[in-house]
Tab-separated table of C-alpha atoms (C1' of nucleotides) in Angstrom:
chain	number	residue	atom	x	y	z
A	1	MET	CA	142.480	-10.901	5.935
A	2	SER	CA	142.078	-11.438	9.621
A	3	LEU	CA	139.033	-12.617	11.513
A	4	ARG	CA	137.260	-9.770	13.285
A	5	ILE	CA	136.036	-10.541	16.781
A	6	ALA	CA	133.869	-8.554	19.194
A	7	ILE	CA	133.587	-9.287	22.900
A	8	PHE	CA	130.618	-8.659	25.185
A	9	ASP	CA	131.262	-9.272	28.843
A	10	ASP	CA	130.495	-7.198	31.921
A	11	ASN	CA	133.712	-8.258	33.627
A	12	LYS	CA	136.591	-6.035	32.645
A	13	ASN	CA	139.245	-8.557	33.659
A	14	ILE	CA	137.736	-11.234	31.517
A	15	ARG	CA	137.460	-8.936	28.528
A	16	GLU	CA	141.096	-8.036	28.890
A	17	SER	CA	142.347	-11.543	29.348
A	18	ILE	CA	140.333	-12.748	26.365
A	19	THR	CA	141.727	-9.927	24.301
A	20	LEU	CA	145.240	-10.805	25.344
A	21	LEU	CA	144.640	-14.427	24.519
A	22	LEU	CA	143.175	-13.735	21.120
A	23	ASP	CA	145.858	-11.240	20.242
A	24	THR	CA	148.379	-14.043	20.386
A	25	VAL	CA	146.755	-15.466	17.268
A	26	PRO	CA	147.945	-13.561	14.213
A	27	THR	CA	144.795	-14.179	12.187
A	28	PHE	CA	142.495	-12.857	14.908
A	29	GLU	CA	141.692	-9.234	15.494
A	30	VAL	CA	139.659	-7.991	18.441
A	31	VAL	CA	137.669	-5.120	16.983
A	32	GLY	CA	135.409	-4.337	19.881
A	33	SER	CA	135.037	-4.949	23.595
A	34	PHE	CA	131.853	-3.965	25.414
A	35	SER	CA	130.747	-4.153	29.018
A	36	HIS	CA	127.021	-4.240	28.335
A	37	VAL	CA	124.628	-5.170	25.545
A	38	LEU	CA	122.218	-2.256	25.678
A	39	ASP	CA	123.573	-0.917	22.393
A	40	CYS	CA	124.785	-4.222	21.073
A	41	VAL	CA	123.252	-3.835	17.630
A	42	ASP	CA	124.826	-0.400	17.220
A	43	ASP	CA	128.110	-1.674	18.595
A	44	VAL	CA	128.102	-4.506	16.092
A	45	ARG	CA	127.232	-2.174	13.282
A	46	SER	CA	130.176	0.067	14.049
A	47	CYS	CA	132.853	-2.555	14.578
A	48	LYS	CA	131.683	-5.090	11.985
A	49	PRO	CA	132.834	-8.331	13.577
A	50	ASP	CA	132.752	-11.751	11.911
A	51	ILE	CA	132.335	-13.416	15.255
A	52	VAL	CA	130.812	-12.246	18.531
A	53	LEU	CA	131.718	-13.632	21.934
A	54	MET	CA	128.759	-13.151	24.228
A	55	ASP	CA	128.607	-13.628	27.957
A	56	ILE	CA	125.241	-15.009	28.901
A	57	GLU	CA	125.068	-13.134	32.194
A	58	MET	CA	124.920	-9.481	31.395
A	59	PRO	CA	123.342	-6.470	33.057
A	60	GLY	CA	120.355	-4.918	31.362
A	61	MET	CA	119.331	-6.936	28.381
A	62	THR	CA	120.463	-10.507	28.818
A	63	GLY	CA	122.995	-12.087	26.535
A	64	ILE	CA	120.231	-14.247	25.142
A	65	GLU	CA	118.156	-11.330	23.982
A	66	ALA	CA	121.284	-9.719	22.634
A	67	VAL	CA	122.027	-12.741	20.467
A	68	ALA	CA	118.557	-12.663	19.048
A	69	ALA	CA	118.851	-8.952	18.314
A	70	ILE	CA	122.225	-9.261	16.664
A	71	ARG	CA	121.309	-12.295	14.592
A	72	LYS	CA	118.176	-10.567	13.424
A	73	GLU	CA	120.121	-7.667	11.995
A	74	TYR	CA	123.247	-9.543	10.958
A	75	PRO	CA	122.415	-13.189	10.323
A	76	HIS	CA	125.864	-13.954	8.905
A	77	ILE	CA	127.580	-13.202	12.215
A	78	GLN	CA	128.464	-16.245	14.277
A	79	VAL	CA	127.848	-15.924	17.999
A	80	LEU	CA	129.729	-17.937	20.563
A	81	MET	CA	128.048	-17.958	23.973
A	82	GLN	CA	130.018	-18.313	27.153
A	83	THR	CA	128.801	-18.884	30.654
A	84	VAL	CA	129.761	-20.175	34.031
A	85	PHE	CA	126.422	-21.879	34.420
A	86	GLU	CA	125.137	-24.739	32.397
A	87	ASP	CA	121.537	-24.889	33.441
A	88	ASP	CA	119.356	-26.316	30.741
A	89	ASP	CA	117.004	-23.446	30.208
A	90	ARG	CA	119.595	-20.869	29.392
A	91	VAL	CA	121.495	-23.213	27.147
A	92	PHE	CA	118.420	-23.932	25.097
A	93	ASP	CA	117.201	-20.386	25.115
A	94	SER	CA	120.537	-19.318	23.656
A	95	ILE	CA	120.417	-21.967	21.002
A	96	CYS	CA	116.939	-20.969	20.048
A	97	SER	CA	118.071	-17.367	19.845
A	98	GLY	CA	120.601	-18.320	17.226
A	99	ALA	CA	123.894	-18.911	18.977
A	100	SER	CA	126.290	-21.055	16.938
A	101	GLY	CA	128.384	-22.384	19.772
A	102	TYR	CA	128.465	-22.627	23.497
A	103	ILE	CA	131.407	-22.983	25.807
A	104	LEU	CA	131.857	-22.907	29.552
A	105	LYS	CA	134.032	-20.155	30.969
A	106	ASN	CA	136.353	-22.525	32.727
A	107	HIS	CA	137.255	-23.921	29.319
A	108	LEU	CA	137.985	-20.490	27.907
A	109	ASN	CA	141.754	-20.603	28.103
A	110	THR	CA	142.120	-24.047	26.670
A	111	ARG	CA	139.308	-24.095	24.121
A	112	LEU	CA	138.494	-20.580	23.032
A	113	VAL	CA	140.910	-20.365	20.128
A	114	ASP	CA	139.936	-23.792	18.852
A	115	ALA	CA	136.290	-22.939	19.254
A	116	ILE	CA	136.598	-19.785	17.200
A	117	ASN	CA	138.411	-21.645	14.462
A	118	GLU	CA	135.743	-24.303	14.482
A	119	LEU	CA	133.028	-21.667	14.199
A	120	GLN	CA	134.754	-20.197	11.234
A	121	TYR	CA	134.823	-23.518	9.434
A	122	GLY	CA	131.152	-24.237	9.887
A	123	GLY	CA	131.263	-26.107	13.146
A	124	SER	CA	129.411	-25.505	16.374
A	125	PRO	CA	131.836	-25.828	19.241
A	126	MET	CA	130.247	-26.895	22.479
A	127	SER	CA	131.704	-27.874	25.796
A	128	PRO	CA	131.224	-31.620	26.217
A	129	SER	CA	128.548	-31.421	28.866
A	130	ILE	CA	126.627	-28.918	26.770
A	131	ALA	CA	126.827	-31.194	23.747
A	132	ARG	CA	125.414	-34.013	25.816
A	133	LYS	CA	122.523	-31.872	26.970
A	134	VAL	CA	121.768	-30.821	23.435
A	135	LEU	CA	121.628	-34.382	22.186
A	136	GLY	CA	119.476	-35.330	25.149
A	137	LYS	CA	117.089	-32.554	24.277
A	138	LEU	CA	116.800	-33.673	20.688
A	139	GLN	CA	116.058	-37.180	21.832
A	140	GLN	CA	113.193	-35.963	23.935
A	141	ILE	CA	111.247	-34.191	21.272
A	142	PRO	CA	111.574	-36.531	18.360
A	143	GLN	CA	108.423	-38.346	17.400
A	144	HIS	CA	105.985	-35.584	17.120
A	145	VAL	CA	108.193	-33.243	15.177
A	146	LYS	CA	109.062	-35.234	12.161
A	147	PRO	CA	106.751	-38.054	11.165
A	148	GLU	CA	103.466	-36.267	11.723
A	149	GLU	CA	100.950	-37.735	9.383
A	150	ALA	CA	99.734	-35.120	6.958
A	151	PRO	CA	96.635	-36.445	5.251
A	152	ASP	CA	95.526	-34.231	2.435
A	153	TYR	CA	91.925	-33.232	2.717
A	154	ARG	CA	92.000	-31.319	-0.570
A	155	LEU	CA	90.382	-28.227	0.822
A	156	THR	CA	90.221	-25.318	-1.590
A	157	VAL	CA	91.816	-22.026	-0.593
A	158	ARG	CA	88.435	-20.539	0.125
A	159	GLU	CA	87.495	-23.450	2.303
A	160	LYS	CA	90.712	-23.070	4.229
A	161	GLU	CA	89.944	-19.406	4.767
A	162	VAL	CA	86.553	-20.265	6.141
A	163	LEU	CA	88.038	-22.964	8.317
A	164	ALA	CA	90.582	-20.518	9.674
A	165	CYS	CA	87.769	-18.173	10.652
A	166	ILE	CA	85.937	-20.976	12.357
A	167	VAL	CA	89.006	-21.849	14.381
A	168	GLU	CA	89.173	-18.220	15.442
A	169	GLY	CA	85.737	-18.681	16.914
A	170	LEU	CA	83.777	-16.556	14.465
A	171	SER	CA	80.114	-17.272	13.786
A	172	TYR	CA	78.807	-17.818	10.274
A	173	LYS	CA	77.582	-14.242	10.231
A	174	MET	CA	80.921	-12.852	11.225
A	175	ILE	CA	82.690	-15.022	8.691
A	176	ALA	CA	80.351	-13.799	5.991
A	177	ASP	CA	81.249	-10.262	6.988
A	178	ARG	CA	84.960	-10.849	7.120
A	179	LEU	CA	85.057	-12.537	3.718
A	180	THR	CA	82.359	-10.281	2.290
A	181	ILE	CA	80.206	-13.121	1.096
A	182	SER	CA	76.711	-14.047	2.155
A	183	TYR	CA	75.758	-16.121	5.146
A	184	GLU	CA	74.501	-18.824	2.846
A	185	THR	CA	77.781	-19.040	1.029
A	186	VAL	CA	79.564	-19.572	4.276
A	187	ARG	CA	77.148	-22.386	4.938
A	188	SER	CA	77.926	-23.965	1.619
A	189	HIS	CA	81.627	-23.875	2.302
A	190	VAL	CA	81.148	-25.292	5.755
A	191	LYS	CA	79.114	-28.154	4.360
A	192	LYS	CA	81.918	-28.930	1.929
A	193	ILE	CA	84.445	-28.768	4.738
A	194	TYR	CA	82.389	-31.178	6.817
A	195	GLU	CA	82.316	-33.599	3.921
A	196	LYS	CA	86.005	-33.421	3.270
A	197	LEU	CA	87.066	-33.579	6.891
A	198	HIS	CA	84.486	-36.222	7.754
A	199	VAL	CA	83.089	-34.238	10.635
A	200	ALA	CA	79.655	-32.997	11.510
A	201	SER	CA	80.099	-30.023	13.777
A	202	LEU	CA	82.161	-26.911	14.215
A	203	THR	CA	83.844	-28.269	17.292
A	204	GLU	CA	85.024	-31.386	15.502
A	205	ALA	CA	86.213	-29.314	12.598
A	206	VAL	CA	88.203	-27.033	14.901
A	207	ALA	CA	89.809	-29.928	16.731
A	208	LYS	CA	90.762	-31.626	13.482
A	209	ALA	CA	92.003	-28.449	11.888
A	210	ILE	CA	94.301	-27.713	14.788
A	211	HIS	CA	95.553	-31.222	15.347
A	212	GLN	CA	96.304	-31.827	11.695
A	213	ARG	CA	97.686	-28.330	11.309
A	214	ILE	CA	95.391	-27.553	8.427
A	215	VAL	CA	95.114	-23.976	9.551
B	1	MET	CA	140.685	-50.788	34.727
B	2	SER	CA	140.646	-50.259	31.002
B	3	LEU	CA	137.834	-49.035	28.811
B	4	ARG	CA	136.174	-51.852	26.874
B	5	ILE	CA	135.300	-51.044	23.282
B	6	ALA	CA	133.344	-52.992	20.662
B	7	ILE	CA	133.405	-52.239	16.947
B	8	PHE	CA	130.654	-52.785	14.410
B	9	ASP	CA	131.644	-52.173	10.811
B	10	ASP	CA	131.141	-54.223	7.678
B	11	ASN	CA	134.512	-53.225	6.280
B	12	LYS	CA	137.254	-55.529	7.516
B	13	ASN	CA	140.027	-53.066	6.773
B	14	ILE	CA	138.383	-50.352	8.772
B	15	ARG	CA	137.786	-52.657	11.719
B	16	GLU	CA	141.424	-53.636	11.699
B	17	SER	CA	142.774	-50.158	11.353
B	18	ILE	CA	140.522	-48.909	14.143
B	19	THR	CA	141.661	-51.764	16.336
B	20	LEU	CA	145.289	-50.959	15.637
B	21	LEU	CA	144.699	-47.319	16.402
B	22	LEU	CA	142.889	-47.981	19.652
B	23	ASP	CA	145.421	-50.543	20.787
B	24	THR	CA	148.005	-47.800	20.884
B	25	VAL	CA	146.123	-46.333	23.829
B	26	PRO	CA	146.992	-48.268	26.968
B	27	THR	CA	143.677	-47.600	28.701
B	28	PHE	CA	141.612	-48.862	25.769
B	29	GLU	CA	140.784	-52.476	25.104
B	30	VAL	CA	139.017	-53.668	21.974
B	31	VAL	CA	136.836	-56.499	23.211
B	32	GLY	CA	134.855	-57.240	20.085
B	33	SER	CA	134.837	-56.597	16.366
B	34	PHE	CA	131.812	-57.510	14.268
B	35	SER	CA	131.022	-57.278	10.584
B	36	HIS	CA	127.256	-57.114	10.916
B	37	VAL	CA	124.633	-56.138	13.474
B	38	LEU	CA	122.190	-58.993	13.105
B	39	ASP	CA	123.213	-60.377	16.489
B	40	CYS	CA	124.380	-57.109	17.931
B	41	VAL	CA	122.510	-57.458	21.201
B	42	ASP	CA	123.963	-60.921	21.751
B	43	ASP	CA	127.385	-59.711	20.692
B	44	VAL	CA	127.210	-56.898	23.189
B	45	ARG	CA	126.018	-59.216	25.916
B	46	SER	CA	128.974	-61.512	25.404
B	47	CYS	CA	131.756	-58.954	25.128
B	48	LYS	CA	130.383	-56.402	27.632
B	49	PRO	CA	131.771	-53.182	26.158
B	50	ASP	CA	131.615	-49.767	27.814
B	51	ILE	CA	131.543	-48.092	24.472
B	52	VAL	CA	130.312	-49.221	21.042
B	53	LEU	CA	131.554	-47.847	17.744
B	54	MET	CA	128.823	-48.255	15.192
B	55	ASP	CA	129.024	-47.765	11.473
B	56	ILE	CA	125.784	-46.306	10.234
B	57	GLU	CA	125.865	-48.177	6.931
B	58	MET	CA	125.566	-51.854	7.703
B	59	PRO	CA	124.087	-54.823	5.858
B	60	GLY	CA	120.916	-56.301	7.257
B	61	MET	CA	119.675	-54.254	10.148
B	62	THR	CA	120.947	-50.714	9.843
B	63	GLY	CA	123.286	-49.194	12.341
B	64	ILE	CA	120.453	-46.970	13.482
B	65	GLU	CA	118.205	-49.833	14.431
B	66	ALA	CA	121.162	-51.529	16.068
B	67	VAL	CA	121.766	-48.535	18.296
B	68	ALA	CA	118.169	-48.539	19.389
B	69	ALA	CA	118.307	-52.250	20.129
B	70	ILE	CA	121.528	-52.026	22.103
B	71	ARG	CA	120.473	-48.983	24.079
B	72	LYS	CA	117.206	-50.615	24.950
B	73	GLU	CA	118.945	-53.569	26.547
B	74	TYR	CA	121.996	-51.764	27.891
B	75	PRO	CA	121.200	-48.117	28.439
B	76	HIS	CA	124.513	-47.434	30.169
B	77	ILE	CA	126.524	-48.204	27.046
B	78	GLN	CA	127.643	-45.164	25.079
B	79	VAL	CA	127.382	-45.482	21.325
B	80	LEU	CA	129.536	-43.495	18.946
B	81	MET	CA	128.182	-43.437	15.415
B	82	GLN	CA	130.446	-43.115	12.427
B	83	THR	CA	129.582	-42.523	8.831
B	84	VAL	CA	130.887	-41.256	5.550
B	85	PHE	CA	127.620	-39.472	4.847
B	86	GLU	CA	126.216	-36.601	6.766
B	87	ASP	CA	122.737	-36.340	5.389
B	88	ASP	CA	120.348	-34.888	7.884
B	89	ASP	CA	117.894	-37.703	8.186
B	90	ARG	CA	120.362	-40.323	9.236
B	91	VAL	CA	122.088	-38.047	11.658
B	92	PHE	CA	118.851	-37.268	13.405
B	93	ASP	CA	117.555	-40.789	13.275
B	94	SER	CA	120.718	-41.928	15.016
B	95	ILE	CA	120.408	-39.298	17.670
B	96	CYS	CA	116.830	-40.215	18.294
B	97	SER	CA	117.879	-43.839	18.570
B	98	GLY	CA	120.158	-42.913	21.426
B	99	ALA	CA	123.626	-42.418	19.989
B	100	SER	CA	125.837	-40.323	22.257
B	101	GLY	CA	128.216	-39.042	19.644
B	102	TYR	CA	128.639	-38.791	15.936
B	103	ILE	CA	131.800	-38.495	13.895
B	104	LEU	CA	132.590	-38.582	10.221
B	105	LYS	CA	134.838	-41.373	9.014
B	106	ASN	CA	137.357	-39.047	7.482
B	107	HIS	CA	137.972	-37.675	10.973
B	108	LEU	CA	138.474	-41.117	12.422
B	109	ASN	CA	142.238	-41.075	12.606
B	110	THR	CA	142.556	-37.644	14.058
B	111	ARG	CA	139.535	-37.553	16.319
B	112	LEU	CA	138.546	-41.047	17.344
B	113	VAL	CA	140.668	-41.322	20.446
B	114	ASP	CA	139.656	-37.878	21.644
B	115	ALA	CA	136.045	-38.651	20.890
B	116	ILE	CA	136.107	-41.817	22.959
B	117	ASN	CA	137.693	-39.997	25.849
B	118	GLU	CA	135.092	-37.287	25.596
B	119	LEU	CA	132.313	-39.852	25.604
B	120	GLN	CA	133.713	-41.376	28.718
B	121	TYR	CA	133.697	-38.068	30.540
B	122	GLY	CA	130.113	-37.249	29.749
B	123	GLY	CA	130.557	-35.387	26.513
B	124	SER	CA	128.997	-35.926	23.114
B	125	PRO	CA	131.676	-35.684	20.481
B	126	MET	CA	130.429	-34.572	17.116
B	127	SER	CA	132.175	-33.597	13.949
B	128	PRO	CA	131.833	-29.853	13.498
B	129	SER	CA	129.382	-30.010	10.618
B	130	ILE	CA	127.252	-32.473	12.538
B	131	ALA	CA	127.224	-30.201	15.559
B	132	ARG	CA	126.052	-27.354	13.373
B	133	LYS	CA	123.249	-29.449	11.969
B	134	VAL	CA	122.158	-30.487	15.421
B	135	LEU	CA	121.978	-26.906	16.638
B	136	GLY	CA	120.120	-25.938	13.520
B	137	LYS	CA	117.600	-28.639	14.185
B	138	LEU	CA	117.036	-27.487	17.733
B	139	GLN	CA	116.462	-23.965	16.519
B	140	GLN	CA	113.741	-25.133	14.205
B	141	ILE	CA	111.544	-26.786	16.768
B	142	PRO	CA	111.722	-24.158	19.432
B	143	GLN	CA	108.758	-22.261	20.732
B	144	HIS	CA	106.197	-24.902	21.214
B	145	VAL	CA	108.450	-27.329	22.980
B	146	LYS	CA	109.662	-25.293	25.870
B	147	PRO	CA	108.184	-22.529	27.906
B	148	GLU	CA	104.773	-21.992	26.381
B	149	GLU	CA	102.827	-19.847	28.745
B	150	ALA	CA	100.536	-21.933	30.841
B	151	PRO	CA	97.937	-19.634	32.286
B	152	ASP	CA	95.885	-21.307	34.943
B	153	TYR	CA	92.202	-21.080	34.236
B	154	ARG	CA	91.306	-22.852	37.479
B	155	LEU	CA	88.918	-25.269	35.861
B	156	THR	CA	87.549	-27.913	38.188
B	157	VAL	CA	88.051	-31.545	37.304
B	158	ARG	CA	84.488	-31.839	36.196
B	159	GLU	CA	84.805	-28.829	33.976
B	160	LYS	CA	87.902	-30.303	32.401
B	161	GLU	CA	86.020	-33.518	31.717
B	162	VAL	CA	83.268	-31.598	30.015
B	163	LEU	CA	85.801	-29.580	28.057
B	164	ALA	CA	87.502	-32.758	26.915
B	165	CYS	CA	84.197	-34.053	25.609
B	166	ILE	CA	83.602	-30.816	23.767
B	167	VAL	CA	86.990	-31.052	22.106
B	168	GLU	CA	86.057	-34.558	21.001
B	169	GLY	CA	83.164	-32.990	19.185
B	170	LEU	CA	80.346	-34.301	21.343
B	171	SER	CA	77.077	-32.405	21.645
B	172	TYR	CA	75.642	-31.404	25.012
B	173	LYS	CA	73.293	-34.364	24.842
B	174	MET	CA	76.096	-36.812	24.189
B	175	ILE	CA	78.193	-35.296	26.935
B	176	ALA	CA	75.280	-35.625	29.361
B	177	ASP	CA	75.053	-39.267	28.400
B	178	ARG	CA	78.739	-39.946	28.681
B	179	LEU	CA	79.026	-38.318	32.108
B	180	THR	CA	75.581	-39.507	33.193
B	181	ILE	CA	74.410	-36.103	34.206
B	182	SER	CA	71.564	-34.088	32.803
B	183	TYR	CA	71.669	-31.869	29.758
B	184	GLU	CA	71.156	-28.844	31.942
B	185	THR	CA	74.086	-29.721	34.120
B	186	VAL	CA	76.311	-29.905	31.093
B	187	ARG	CA	75.065	-26.474	30.199
B	188	SER	CA	75.940	-25.168	33.618
B	189	HIS	CA	79.458	-26.486	33.351
B	190	VAL	CA	79.859	-25.050	29.904
B	191	LYS	CA	78.749	-21.655	31.125
B	192	LYS	CA	81.357	-21.807	33.854
B	193	ILE	CA	83.980	-22.856	31.337
B	194	TYR	CA	83.097	-19.938	29.101
B	195	GLU	CA	83.500	-17.583	32.026
B	196	LYS	CA	86.842	-18.958	33.060
B	197	LEU	CA	88.291	-19.211	29.564
B	198	HIS	CA	86.832	-15.877	28.491
B	199	VAL	CA	85.173	-17.342	25.444
B	200	ALA	CA	81.624	-17.360	24.171
B	201	SER	CA	81.286	-20.368	21.923
B	202	LEU	CA	82.224	-23.996	21.632
B	203	THR	CA	84.594	-23.342	18.797
B	204	GLU	CA	86.553	-20.759	20.739
B	205	ALA	CA	86.657	-23.056	23.723
B	206	VAL	CA	88.006	-25.906	21.613
B	207	ALA	CA	90.665	-23.744	20.013
B	208	LYS	CA	91.766	-22.384	23.357
B	209	ALA	CA	91.720	-25.776	25.026
B	210	ILE	CA	93.935	-27.277	22.377
B	211	HIS	CA	96.323	-24.383	22.018
B	212	GLN	CA	96.814	-23.994	25.744
B	213	ARG	CA	96.929	-27.738	26.211
B	214	ILE	CA	94.205	-27.674	28.817
B	215	VAL	CA	92.910	-30.982	27.612
C	1	DG	C1'	76.477	-21.861	62.466
C	2	DG	C1'	77.716	-19.234	58.433
C	3	DT	C1'	80.167	-18.831	54.056
C	4	DC	C1'	82.179	-20.664	49.831
C	5	DT	C1'	82.772	-23.743	46.214
C	6	DT	C1'	81.410	-27.506	43.388
C	7	DC	C1'	78.204	-30.216	41.239
C	8	DT	C1'	73.793	-30.885	40.213
C	9	DC	C1'	69.264	-29.527	37.981
C	10	DC	C1'	65.574	-26.293	35.843
C	11	DC	C1'	63.007	-22.573	32.581
C	12	DC	C1'	62.604	-19.217	28.861
C	13	DG	C1'	63.533	-16.834	24.680
C	14	DG	C1'	66.461	-15.774	21.160
C	15	DA	C1'	70.573	-16.854	18.361
C	16	DT	C1'	73.084	-20.039	15.672
C	17	DA	C1'	74.181	-24.189	13.436
C	18	DT	C1'	72.788	-28.350	10.719
C	19	DG	C1'	70.652	-31.219	6.943
C	20	DG	C1'	68.927	-31.523	2.567
C	21	DG	C1'	67.662	-29.963	-1.035
C	22	DG	C1'	68.358	-26.340	-5.642
C	23	DA	C1'	70.493	-22.649	-8.661
C	24	DT	C1'	73.763	-19.403	-11.039
C	25	DT	C1'	78.202	-17.881	-12.602
C	26	DG	C1'	83.079	-18.402	-14.238
C	27	DT	C1'	87.223	-21.124	-15.087
C	28	DG	C1'	89.829	-24.681	-17.019
C	29	DG	C1'	90.395	-29.106	-19.348
C	30	DC	C1'	89.290	-32.327	-23.039
D	1	DG	C1'	80.686	-27.368	-26.888
D	2	DC	C1'	80.499	-30.269	-22.786
D	3	DC	C1'	81.891	-31.406	-18.223
D	4	DA	C1'	83.771	-30.853	-13.723
D	5	DC	C1'	84.483	-27.886	-10.120
D	6	DA	C1'	84.907	-23.890	-7.239
D	7	DA	C1'	82.481	-20.115	-5.558
D	8	DT	C1'	78.523	-17.770	-4.946
D	9	DC	C1'	73.616	-17.497	-3.315
D	10	DC	C1'	68.727	-19.225	-1.741
D	11	DC	C1'	64.791	-21.752	1.156
D	12	DC	C1'	62.761	-24.635	4.844
D	13	DA	C1'	62.537	-27.225	8.998
D	14	DT	C1'	64.827	-28.882	12.893
D	15	DA	C1'	68.531	-29.374	16.183
D	16	DT	C1'	71.536	-27.335	19.080
D	17	DC	C1'	73.590	-23.754	21.486
D	18	DC	C1'	73.693	-19.301	24.297
D	19	DG	C1'	72.620	-15.786	27.978
D	20	DG	C1'	70.577	-14.853	32.002
D	21	DG	C1'	68.408	-15.877	35.313
D	22	DG	C1'	67.225	-19.402	39.986
D	23	DA	C1'	68.031	-23.222	43.294
D	24	DG	C1'	69.193	-27.341	46.168
D	25	DA	C1'	72.703	-30.705	48.247
D	26	DA	C1'	77.322	-31.932	49.881
D	27	DG	C1'	81.706	-30.844	51.458
D	28	DA	C1'	85.537	-27.598	53.052
D	29	DC	C1'	86.914	-23.844	55.995
D	30	DC	C1'	86.740	-20.750	59.790
DNA sequence: GGTCTTCTCCCCGGATATGGGGATTGTGGC
DNA sequence: GCCACAATCCCCATATCCGGGGAGAAGACC
């Protein structure tokens, strides 16, 4: 069974040349070719591709939004982004939207077929300069994503609920209302929370709750 | 001028076979081959490579620490990691340590030369499955790293100082002390802060300050 | 000189939070 | 049955905060 491919690109010449190129590969089948992404989810539904080639510069909805939309409906579809630009923001926006690969347009002729094959076998083809940017990005964020001390304060579920309300800025009265318990009960919980968090005021509790991601 | 390459791998056979392979490329020159990384910084200093091949599994100091050490002293050197494993943690640790590429050992024969060339021209060669992992990782961290709306509340410096104290959990009295102003002045600032942040309590102010990174 | 902003200080009255007690249920473990 | 614990409620006295005022000094801008 052949690999079904859909193309989104506002440039007719590019769509045609990509189609020609892909048609030279027996196991590939271009099942759709679209000049805009306004109906991309419908388009994808009707032509059922395994892989989508998406131009990042598109009229109307951007290619980035389109990727997000498509991946939301059809998470199994692999999306390969293509662009003439390689500015950081768009690269990372695409990645965050769920693109599985990213190649520059001037590498299309030489790399596209390989890239599609790589996608199919669980890879994430990227033009070299893109790959470098991606690694650089990962190096920037590291520390505070992974280690992140997570002391366990052993708050009960109820206490966490109360704490969440506090962080929202509610007063004891409002919390009592929201949780349909009495004002005094809220106080009791808060006292317990203070003990467990080793704080002595709402502000401290809020700061700690947010920083330690208790809420 | 040829490209100088150093090899770190505890397996003698692998070192030799890599050397043989690389020697077939006229523009490559293997300038060092080491079985451990205990003196890696010294080794690198003496053989002055452009590119380092580093096995991730090494006796003594791990390849990951070695990368960090080498990159710290010689940031211009590109390091290509190689491993038989592809467990997430080590991949990401290596990246965070500053590796510029990452290939699996069973791709060595077919990909090593290409990978080195790619490194040289500003790319970041990765085995397909590694590339996929890296993208996946980037997708996980997203929202709070990049754009993050940054509304400008136009707080004055003084107001920010007061806000910072509040987030620390200080009371008005303590803030007055810390900033050597009167209690009433603190109150005035707080009122202004409430206005500007559109909040009506310390807890809300703290939550907003932290979430919007005002402090 | 006039206007604006910032930082400083003040008063009052009411609202809210805090500290330090005590008490009652129900649940689950031993 | 006893014990620990979570969850619920109560009281009192004090501390602290909040809203809505007013006001003076210093500097920036026109």
